[in-house]
XYZ file of C-alpha atoms in Angstrom:
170
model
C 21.863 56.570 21.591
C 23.789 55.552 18.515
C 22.239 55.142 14.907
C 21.403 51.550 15.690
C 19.420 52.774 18.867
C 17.117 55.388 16.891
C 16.232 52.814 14.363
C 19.177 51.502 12.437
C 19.002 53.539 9.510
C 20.417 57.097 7.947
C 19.332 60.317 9.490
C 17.500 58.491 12.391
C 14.283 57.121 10.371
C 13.686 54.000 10.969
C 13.911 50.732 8.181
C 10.482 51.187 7.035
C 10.732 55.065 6.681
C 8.284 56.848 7.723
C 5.950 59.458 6.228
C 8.250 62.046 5.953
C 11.299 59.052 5.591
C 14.247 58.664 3.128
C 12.991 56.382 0.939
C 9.762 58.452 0.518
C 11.539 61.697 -0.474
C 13.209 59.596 -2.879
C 10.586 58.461 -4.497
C 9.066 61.414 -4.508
C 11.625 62.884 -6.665
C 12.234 60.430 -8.363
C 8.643 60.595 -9.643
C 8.645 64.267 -10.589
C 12.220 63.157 -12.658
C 10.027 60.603 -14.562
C 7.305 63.422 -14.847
C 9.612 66.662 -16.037
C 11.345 64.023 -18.836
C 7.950 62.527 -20.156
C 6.940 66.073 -20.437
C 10.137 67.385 -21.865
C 10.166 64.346 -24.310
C 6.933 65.020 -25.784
C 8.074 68.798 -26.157
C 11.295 67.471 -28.109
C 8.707 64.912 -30.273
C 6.189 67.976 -30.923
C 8.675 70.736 -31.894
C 10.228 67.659 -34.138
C 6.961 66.989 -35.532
C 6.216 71.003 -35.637
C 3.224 70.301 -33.939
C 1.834 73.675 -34.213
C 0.087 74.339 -37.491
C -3.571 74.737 -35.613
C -5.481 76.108 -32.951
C -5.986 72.244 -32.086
C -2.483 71.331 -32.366
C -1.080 74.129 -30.024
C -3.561 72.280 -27.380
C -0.241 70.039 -26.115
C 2.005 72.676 -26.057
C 0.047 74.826 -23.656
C -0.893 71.208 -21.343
C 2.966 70.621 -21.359
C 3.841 74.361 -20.059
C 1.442 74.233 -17.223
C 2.253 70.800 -16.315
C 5.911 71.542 -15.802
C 5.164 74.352 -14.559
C 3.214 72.446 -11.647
C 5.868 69.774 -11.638
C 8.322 72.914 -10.818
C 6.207 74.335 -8.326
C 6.098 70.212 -6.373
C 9.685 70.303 -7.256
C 11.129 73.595 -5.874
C 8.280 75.493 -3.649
C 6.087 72.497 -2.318
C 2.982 74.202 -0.250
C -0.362 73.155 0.541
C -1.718 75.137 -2.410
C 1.002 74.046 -4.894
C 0.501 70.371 -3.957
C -3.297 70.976 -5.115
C -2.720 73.008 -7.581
C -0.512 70.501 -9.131
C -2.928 68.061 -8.450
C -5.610 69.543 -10.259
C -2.896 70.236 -13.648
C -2.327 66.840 -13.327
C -5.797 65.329 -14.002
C -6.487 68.300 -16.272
C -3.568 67.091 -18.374
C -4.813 63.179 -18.401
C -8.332 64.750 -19.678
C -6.304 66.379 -22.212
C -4.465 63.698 -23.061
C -7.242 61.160 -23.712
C -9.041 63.930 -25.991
C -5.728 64.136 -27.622
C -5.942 60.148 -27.799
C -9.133 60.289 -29.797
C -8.860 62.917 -31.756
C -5.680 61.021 -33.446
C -7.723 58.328 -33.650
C -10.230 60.262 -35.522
C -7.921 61.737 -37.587
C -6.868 58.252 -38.657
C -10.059 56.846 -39.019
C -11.113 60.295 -41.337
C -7.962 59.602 -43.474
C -8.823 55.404 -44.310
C -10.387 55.849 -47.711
C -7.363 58.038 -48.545
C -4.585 55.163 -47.854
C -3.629 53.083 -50.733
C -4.149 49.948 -49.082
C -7.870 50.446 -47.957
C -9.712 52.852 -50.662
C -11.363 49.623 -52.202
C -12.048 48.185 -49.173
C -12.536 50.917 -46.670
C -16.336 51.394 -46.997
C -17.023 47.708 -46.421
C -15.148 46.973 -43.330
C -16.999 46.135 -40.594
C -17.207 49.351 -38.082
C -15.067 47.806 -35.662
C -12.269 47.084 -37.878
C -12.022 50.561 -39.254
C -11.498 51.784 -36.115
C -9.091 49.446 -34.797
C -6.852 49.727 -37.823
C -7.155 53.728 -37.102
C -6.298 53.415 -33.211
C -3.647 50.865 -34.072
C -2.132 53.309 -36.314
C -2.504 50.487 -39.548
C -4.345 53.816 -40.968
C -3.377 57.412 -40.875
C -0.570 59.519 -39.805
C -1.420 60.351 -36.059
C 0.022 58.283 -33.992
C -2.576 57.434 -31.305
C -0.254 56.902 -28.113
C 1.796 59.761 -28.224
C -0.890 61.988 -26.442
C -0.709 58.989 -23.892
C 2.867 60.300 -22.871
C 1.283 63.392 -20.983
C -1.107 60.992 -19.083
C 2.540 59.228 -18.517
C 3.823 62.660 -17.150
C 0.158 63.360 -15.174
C 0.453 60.136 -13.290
C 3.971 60.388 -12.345
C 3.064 64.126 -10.942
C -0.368 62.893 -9.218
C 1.593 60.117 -7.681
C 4.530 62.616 -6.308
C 1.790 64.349 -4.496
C 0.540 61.168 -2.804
C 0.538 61.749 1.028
C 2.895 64.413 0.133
C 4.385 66.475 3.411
C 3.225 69.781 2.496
C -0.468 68.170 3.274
C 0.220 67.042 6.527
C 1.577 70.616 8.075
C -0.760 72.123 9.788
């Protein structure tokens, strides 16, 4: 049969592409590109930032080497066990993330009767607004999204492992 006769596409998959298809492999990397640059990003932002002046702050650092690590692992050696593994970094690393999310929140809110703009004020704004100025970043130094990149990098990784092959083999 000619290429037309086992489907019509590349490599004998057919236009949909199956499970194990073109267009999913493709994706699949492509994902774990998105992943590995979030992650090295946020590397480049911290060690700009010299994000490592506490116990707290080396938190990231040691998220980000295990999660590229895993990304690696999907990357280079995919296996049953490194699919899961990388699974389980992944969620770890959104847990981490969001803790990271609040605690630059509550570093901002902590540092509102400090900023010029709000020490007369600070004390009588309503609860809400406090904290919105502090997650918005109107307050404070920490800005609240960065930790959001490693969820970013998580989701990317969790979504590369998505019926991935590996699971399938018997």
């Amino acid at each position: 049969m000619n290429e037309r006769g086992r489907g019509g596409g590349s490599g004998g998959h057919s236009r949909a592409d199956g499970p194990g298809g073109v267009v999913e492999a493709l994706l699949r990397r492509s994902l774990l590109v998105v992943a590995a640059l979030a992650a090295a990003g946020t590397a480049i932002e911290l060690a700009m930032l010299r994000h490592w002046k506490s116990g707290m702050q080396l938190v990231p650092w040691v998220v980000l080497a295990v999660l590229l690590t895993a990304i690696g692992l999907v990357a280079m050696r995919p296996s049953r066990g490194s699919v899961r593994v990388a699974r389980g970094v992944a969620v770890a690393a959104v847990l981490a993330s969001l803790v990271g999310m609040y605690e630059h929140v509550e570093a901002n809110y902590e540092s509102g009767p400090l900023d010029y703009r709000y020490t007369e004020s600070w004390a009588s704004m309503p609860e809400g607004a406090r904290w919105w100025a502090a997650l918005s970043k109107t307050v404070g130094p920490a800005p609240p999204i960065a930790p959001g990149v490693l969820s970013q990098a998580s989701l990317a990784l969790l979504l590369a492992t998505l019926r991935h092959e590996s699971l399938r083999r018997a």
